[in-house]
Short mmCIF file of C-alpha atoms in Angstrom, two decimals:
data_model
loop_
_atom_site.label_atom_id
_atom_site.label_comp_id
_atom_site.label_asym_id
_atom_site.label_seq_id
_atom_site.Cartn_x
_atom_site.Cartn_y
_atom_site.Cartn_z
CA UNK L 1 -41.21 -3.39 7.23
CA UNK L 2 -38.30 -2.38 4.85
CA UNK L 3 -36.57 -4.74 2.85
CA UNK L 4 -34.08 -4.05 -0.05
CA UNK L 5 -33.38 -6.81 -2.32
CA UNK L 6 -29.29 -7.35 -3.06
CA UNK L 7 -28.79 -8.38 -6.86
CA UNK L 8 -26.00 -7.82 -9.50
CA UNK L 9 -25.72 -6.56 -12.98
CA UNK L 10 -22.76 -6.90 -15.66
CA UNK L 11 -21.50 -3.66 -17.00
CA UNK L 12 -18.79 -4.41 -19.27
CA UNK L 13 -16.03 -6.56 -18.01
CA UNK L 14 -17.33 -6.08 -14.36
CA UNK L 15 -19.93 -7.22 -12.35
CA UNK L 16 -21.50 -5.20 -9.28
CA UNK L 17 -23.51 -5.59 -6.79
CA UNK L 18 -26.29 -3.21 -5.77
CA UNK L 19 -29.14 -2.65 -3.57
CA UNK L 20 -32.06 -0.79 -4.79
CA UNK L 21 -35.69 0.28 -4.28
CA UNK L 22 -37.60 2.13 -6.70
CA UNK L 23 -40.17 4.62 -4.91
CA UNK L 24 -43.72 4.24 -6.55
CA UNK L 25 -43.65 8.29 -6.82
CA UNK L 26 -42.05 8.73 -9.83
CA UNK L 27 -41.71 12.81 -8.90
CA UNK L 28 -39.54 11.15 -5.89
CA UNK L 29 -35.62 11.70 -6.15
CA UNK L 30 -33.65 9.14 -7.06
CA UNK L 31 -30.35 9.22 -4.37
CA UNK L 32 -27.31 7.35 -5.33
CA UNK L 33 -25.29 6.46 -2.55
CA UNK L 34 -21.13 5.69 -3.16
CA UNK L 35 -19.27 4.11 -0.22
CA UNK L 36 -15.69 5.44 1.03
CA UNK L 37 -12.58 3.15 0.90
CA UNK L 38 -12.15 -0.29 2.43
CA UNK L 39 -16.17 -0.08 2.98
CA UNK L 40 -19.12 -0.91 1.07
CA UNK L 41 -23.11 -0.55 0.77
CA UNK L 42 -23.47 -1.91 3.84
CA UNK L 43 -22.50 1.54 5.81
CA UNK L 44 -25.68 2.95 4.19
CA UNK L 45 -28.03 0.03 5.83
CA UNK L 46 -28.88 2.45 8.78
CA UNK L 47 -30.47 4.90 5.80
CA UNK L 48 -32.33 3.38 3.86
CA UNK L 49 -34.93 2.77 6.28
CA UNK L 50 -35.52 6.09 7.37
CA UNK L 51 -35.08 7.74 3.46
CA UNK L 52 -37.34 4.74 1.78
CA UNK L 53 -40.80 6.98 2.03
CA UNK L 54 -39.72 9.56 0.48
CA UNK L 55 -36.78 8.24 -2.20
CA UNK L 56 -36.09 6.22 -4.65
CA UNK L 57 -32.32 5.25 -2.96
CA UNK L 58 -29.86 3.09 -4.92
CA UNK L 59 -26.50 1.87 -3.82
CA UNK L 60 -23.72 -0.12 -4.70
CA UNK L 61 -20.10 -2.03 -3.84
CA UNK L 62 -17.33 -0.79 -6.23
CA UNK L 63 -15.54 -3.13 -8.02
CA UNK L 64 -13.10 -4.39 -5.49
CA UNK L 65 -15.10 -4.06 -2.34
CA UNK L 66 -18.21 -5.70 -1.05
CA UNK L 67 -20.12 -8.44 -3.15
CA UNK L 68 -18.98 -6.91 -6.39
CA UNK L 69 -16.37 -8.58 -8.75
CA UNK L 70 -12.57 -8.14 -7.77
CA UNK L 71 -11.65 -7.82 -11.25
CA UNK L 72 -7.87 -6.68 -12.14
CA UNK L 73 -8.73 -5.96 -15.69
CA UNK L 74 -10.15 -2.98 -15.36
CA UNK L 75 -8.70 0.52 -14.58
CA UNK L 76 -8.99 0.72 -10.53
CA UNK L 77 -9.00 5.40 -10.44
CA UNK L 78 -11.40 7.56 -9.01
CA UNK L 79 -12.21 8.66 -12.56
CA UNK L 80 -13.33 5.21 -14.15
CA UNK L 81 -15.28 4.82 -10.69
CA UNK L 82 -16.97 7.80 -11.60
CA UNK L 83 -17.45 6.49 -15.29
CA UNK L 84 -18.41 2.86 -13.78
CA UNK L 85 -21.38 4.90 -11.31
CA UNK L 86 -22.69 6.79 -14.86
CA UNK L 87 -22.68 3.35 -16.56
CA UNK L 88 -25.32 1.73 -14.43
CA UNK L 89 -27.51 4.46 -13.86
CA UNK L 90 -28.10 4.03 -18.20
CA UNK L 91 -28.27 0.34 -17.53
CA UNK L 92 -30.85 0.74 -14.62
CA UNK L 93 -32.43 3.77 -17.26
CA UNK L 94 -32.22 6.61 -14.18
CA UNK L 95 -32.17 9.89 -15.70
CA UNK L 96 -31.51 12.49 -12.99
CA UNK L 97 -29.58 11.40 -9.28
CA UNK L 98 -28.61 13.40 -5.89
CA UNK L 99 -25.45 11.79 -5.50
CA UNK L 100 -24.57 11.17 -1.76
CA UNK L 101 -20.72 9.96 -1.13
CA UNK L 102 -19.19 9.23 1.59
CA UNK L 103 -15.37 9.93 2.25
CA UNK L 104 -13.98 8.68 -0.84
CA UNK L 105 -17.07 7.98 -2.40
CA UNK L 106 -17.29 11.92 -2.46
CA UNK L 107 -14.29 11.94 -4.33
CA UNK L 108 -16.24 10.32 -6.93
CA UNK L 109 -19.19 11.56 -6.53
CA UNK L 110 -17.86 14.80 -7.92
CA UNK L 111 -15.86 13.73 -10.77
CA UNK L 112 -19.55 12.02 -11.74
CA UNK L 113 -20.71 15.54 -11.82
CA UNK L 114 -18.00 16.77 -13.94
CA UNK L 115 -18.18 13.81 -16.14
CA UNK L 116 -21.80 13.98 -16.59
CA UNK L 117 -23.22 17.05 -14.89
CA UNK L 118 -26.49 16.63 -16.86
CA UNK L 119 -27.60 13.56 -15.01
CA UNK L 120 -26.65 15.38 -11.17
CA UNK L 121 -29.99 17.64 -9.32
CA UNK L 122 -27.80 18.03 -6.22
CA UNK L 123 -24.99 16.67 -4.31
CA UNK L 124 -24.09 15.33 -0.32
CA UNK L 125 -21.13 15.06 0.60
CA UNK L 126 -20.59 12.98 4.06
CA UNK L 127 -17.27 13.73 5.05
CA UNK L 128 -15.63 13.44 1.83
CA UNK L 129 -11.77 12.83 1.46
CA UNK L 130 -10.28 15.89 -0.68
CA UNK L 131 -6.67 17.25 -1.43
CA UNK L 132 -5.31 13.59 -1.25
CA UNK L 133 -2.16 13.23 -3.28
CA UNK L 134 -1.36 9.64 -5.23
CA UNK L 135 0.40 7.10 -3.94
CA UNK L 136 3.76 8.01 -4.11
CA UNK L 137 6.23 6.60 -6.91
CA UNK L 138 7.86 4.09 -5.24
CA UNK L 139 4.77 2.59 -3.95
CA UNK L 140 3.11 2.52 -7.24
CA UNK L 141 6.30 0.59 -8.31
CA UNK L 142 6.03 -2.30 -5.55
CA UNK L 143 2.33 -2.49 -6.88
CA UNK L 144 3.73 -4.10 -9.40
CA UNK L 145 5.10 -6.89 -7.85
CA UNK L 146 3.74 -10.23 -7.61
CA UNK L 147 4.48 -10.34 -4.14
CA UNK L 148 2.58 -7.00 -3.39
CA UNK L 149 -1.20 -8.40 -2.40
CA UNK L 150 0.39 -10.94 -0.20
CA UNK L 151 2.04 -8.19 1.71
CA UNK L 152 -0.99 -6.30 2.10
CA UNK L 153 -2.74 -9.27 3.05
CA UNK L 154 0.01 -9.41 5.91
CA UNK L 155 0.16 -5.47 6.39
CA UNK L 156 -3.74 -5.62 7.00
CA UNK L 157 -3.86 -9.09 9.09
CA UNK L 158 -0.82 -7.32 11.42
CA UNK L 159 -3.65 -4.29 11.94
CA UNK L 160 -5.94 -4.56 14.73
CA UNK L 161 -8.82 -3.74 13.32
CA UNK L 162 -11.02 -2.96 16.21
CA UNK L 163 -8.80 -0.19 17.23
CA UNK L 164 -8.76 1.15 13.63
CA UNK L 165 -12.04 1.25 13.87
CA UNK L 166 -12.30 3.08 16.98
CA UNK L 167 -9.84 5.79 15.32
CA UNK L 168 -13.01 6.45 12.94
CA UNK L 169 -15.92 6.82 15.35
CA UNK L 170 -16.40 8.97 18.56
CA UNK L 171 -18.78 6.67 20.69
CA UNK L 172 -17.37 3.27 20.76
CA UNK L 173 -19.87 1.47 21.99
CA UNK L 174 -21.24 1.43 18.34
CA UNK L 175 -18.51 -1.25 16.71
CA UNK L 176 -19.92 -4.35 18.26
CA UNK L 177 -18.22 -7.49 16.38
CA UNK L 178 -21.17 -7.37 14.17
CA UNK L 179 -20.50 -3.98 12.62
CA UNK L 180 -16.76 -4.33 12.38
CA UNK L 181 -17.70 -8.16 10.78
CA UNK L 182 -19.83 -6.00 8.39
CA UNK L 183 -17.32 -3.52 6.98
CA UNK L 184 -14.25 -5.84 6.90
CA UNK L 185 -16.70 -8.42 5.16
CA UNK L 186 -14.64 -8.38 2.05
CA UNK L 187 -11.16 -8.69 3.12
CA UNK L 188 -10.65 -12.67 3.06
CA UNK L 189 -12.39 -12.65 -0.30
CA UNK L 190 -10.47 -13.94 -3.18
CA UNK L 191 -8.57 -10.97 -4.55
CA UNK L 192 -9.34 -8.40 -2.55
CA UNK L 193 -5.91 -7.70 -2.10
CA UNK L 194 -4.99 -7.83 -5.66
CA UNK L 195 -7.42 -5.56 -6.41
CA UNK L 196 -6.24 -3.28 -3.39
CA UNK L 197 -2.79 -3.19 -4.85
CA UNK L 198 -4.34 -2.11 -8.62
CA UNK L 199 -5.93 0.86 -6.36
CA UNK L 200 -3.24 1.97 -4.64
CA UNK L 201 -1.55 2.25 -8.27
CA UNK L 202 -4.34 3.68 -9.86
CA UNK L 203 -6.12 5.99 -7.82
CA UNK L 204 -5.11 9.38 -8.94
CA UNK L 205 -4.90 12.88 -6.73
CA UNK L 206 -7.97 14.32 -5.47
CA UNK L 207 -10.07 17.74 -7.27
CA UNK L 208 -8.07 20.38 -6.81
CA UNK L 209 -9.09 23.61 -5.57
CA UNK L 210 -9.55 25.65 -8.87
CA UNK L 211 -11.33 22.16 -10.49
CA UNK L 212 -13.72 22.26 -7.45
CA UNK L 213 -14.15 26.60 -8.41
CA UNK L 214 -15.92 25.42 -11.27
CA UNK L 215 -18.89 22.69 -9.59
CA UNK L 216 -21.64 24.86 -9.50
CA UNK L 217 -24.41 22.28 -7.91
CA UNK L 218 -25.96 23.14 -4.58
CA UNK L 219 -24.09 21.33 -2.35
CA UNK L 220 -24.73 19.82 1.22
CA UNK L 221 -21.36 18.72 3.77
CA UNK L 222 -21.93 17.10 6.87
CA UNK L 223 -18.83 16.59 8.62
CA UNK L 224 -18.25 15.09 11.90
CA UNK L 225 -16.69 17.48 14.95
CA UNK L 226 -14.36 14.50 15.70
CA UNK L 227 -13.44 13.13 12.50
CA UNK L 228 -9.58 12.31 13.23
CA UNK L 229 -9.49 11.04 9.24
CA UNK L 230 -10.53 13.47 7.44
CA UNK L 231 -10.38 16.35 10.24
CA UNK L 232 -12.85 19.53 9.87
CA UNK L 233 -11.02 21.73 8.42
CA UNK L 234 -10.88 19.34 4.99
CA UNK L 235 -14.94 20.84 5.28
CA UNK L 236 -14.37 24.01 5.63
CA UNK L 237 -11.48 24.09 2.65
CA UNK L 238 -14.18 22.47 0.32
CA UNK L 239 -16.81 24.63 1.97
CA UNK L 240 -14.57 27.62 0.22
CA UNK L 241 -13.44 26.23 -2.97
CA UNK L 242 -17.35 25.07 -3.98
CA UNK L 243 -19.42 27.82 -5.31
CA UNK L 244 -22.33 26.92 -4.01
CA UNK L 245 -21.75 25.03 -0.42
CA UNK L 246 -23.23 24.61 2.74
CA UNK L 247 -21.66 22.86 5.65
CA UNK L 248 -23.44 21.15 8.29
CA UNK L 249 -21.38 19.51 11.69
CA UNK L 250 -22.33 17.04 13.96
CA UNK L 251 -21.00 17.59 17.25
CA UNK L 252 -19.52 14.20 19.01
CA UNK L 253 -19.15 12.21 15.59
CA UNK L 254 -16.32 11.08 14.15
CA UNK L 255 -15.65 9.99 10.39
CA UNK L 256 -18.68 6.92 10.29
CA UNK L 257 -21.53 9.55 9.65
CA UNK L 258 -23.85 7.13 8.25
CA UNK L 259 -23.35 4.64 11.23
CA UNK L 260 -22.85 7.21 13.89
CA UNK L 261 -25.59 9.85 13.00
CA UNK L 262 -28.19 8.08 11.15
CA UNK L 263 -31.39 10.06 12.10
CA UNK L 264 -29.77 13.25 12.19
CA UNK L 265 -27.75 12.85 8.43
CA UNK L 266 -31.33 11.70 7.09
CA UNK L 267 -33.35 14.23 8.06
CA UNK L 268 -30.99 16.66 6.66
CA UNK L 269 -30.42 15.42 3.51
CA UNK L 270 -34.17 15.31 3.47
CA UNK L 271 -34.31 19.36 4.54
CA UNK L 272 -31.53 20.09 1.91
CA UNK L 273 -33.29 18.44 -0.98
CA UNK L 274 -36.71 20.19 -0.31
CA UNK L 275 -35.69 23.70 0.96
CA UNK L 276 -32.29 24.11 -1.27
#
């Protein structure tokens, strides 16, 4: 049977949480797994069981999300996410990853590449948010508040969050309690939503196009048919602007690949890392 053991490691002013299991092939790729917004490692629990044989597979919460620290000292933008990710692979001593991120974890996952292309084999990206602008000035201002988190905390308490959820998947049946308990884990933690508001007025605009021209890693999308958050078409923009692309849909799947489409995203991320 599988198991993954959680534990946590200080980089810098920060401390994360991660999950990982170290194949006893040491020829076996290492895959690096970065969660999306409002998420965490645990959309990647349906994965790791049917990757473990053949991987060494290592994810993690970013700072704000999951078990890892809500910290407001540190800079909460894609780019010092990216930074943070290169920062434990020295700690853990991992030389070489295939980065797999899902919607804004892809986001990330490519400004790791930029940032340190030498450490990046290949890249997956599982419906990845792209062409996002920032926030926009005035709401980077109200960030700034002190009252700010507690209006998120009311913004996001207001939200019914089983039919937000059901905006991101196509079959329904899938968000038992359980699951949505399991994504939303997070959000009563002590300052989640402080950390949330240092996001919102950190996170910077997505690649754009002519930055994306220049990744030159093979490249795996998988995109879901039904993905009312970040439709299609987002796919077949990157599919154009990276060099060296392919793009793979699942039909009937909305923007949860990793909970929706377990078997079918692992056994193509396991074709695209041996036939690519």
């Amino acid at each position: 049977m599988f198991e993954t053991k959680k534990d946590k490691v200080q980089l810098d002013n920060v401390t994360l949480s991660y999950e990982y299991y170290k194949h006893p092939d040491q020829k076996a790729h290492t895959l690096v797994f970065i969660h999306g917004f409002l998420s965490s490692s645990y959309s990647f629990r349906k994965l790791f069981p049917l990757l473990h044989d053949h991987y060494s597979l290592l994810s993690f919460d970013l700072p704000g999300f999951g078990e890892s620290e809500k910290n407001c000292d540190i800079h909460y933008s894609l780019h010092e996410y990216a930074a943070l990710t290169n920062r434990l692979l020295e700690k853990m001593q991992i030389s070489k990853v295939v980065l797999i991120g899902h919607s804004m974890g892809g986001q990330i996952a490519l400004r790791t590449c930029i940032q340190h292309p030498e450490r990046v084999e290949k890249l997956i990206l599982l419906c990845s948010s792209s062409y996002i602008k920032s926030s926009s000035l005035g709401l980077r201002v109200c960030s700034y508040l002190p009252f700010f988190p507690y209006c998120l905390s009311l913004s996001m308490n207001a939200i019914n969050l089983r039919k937000n959820f059901e905006h991101l998947v196509y079959d329904r049946k899938l968000l038992t309690q359980q699951v949505i308990d399991g994504y939303t884990s997070s959000f009563n933690e002590k300052g989640f939503f402080l950390a949330l508001s240092r996001l919102i007025r950190d996170r910077e605009e997505d690649l754009a196009s002519t930055t994306l021209n220049k990744i030159n890693f093979p490249i795996l999308l998988i995109w879901g048919s039904d993905d009312r958050l970040v439709p299609l078409r987002v796919g077949e923009r990157m599919k154009k602007d990276l060099p060296d692309a392919d793009l793979l849909v699942f039909s009937h799947t909305g923007h949860l690949i990793p909970e929706e489409r377990p078997l079918e995203t692992s056994k193509a991320i396991q074709h695209f890392l041996h036939e690519k």
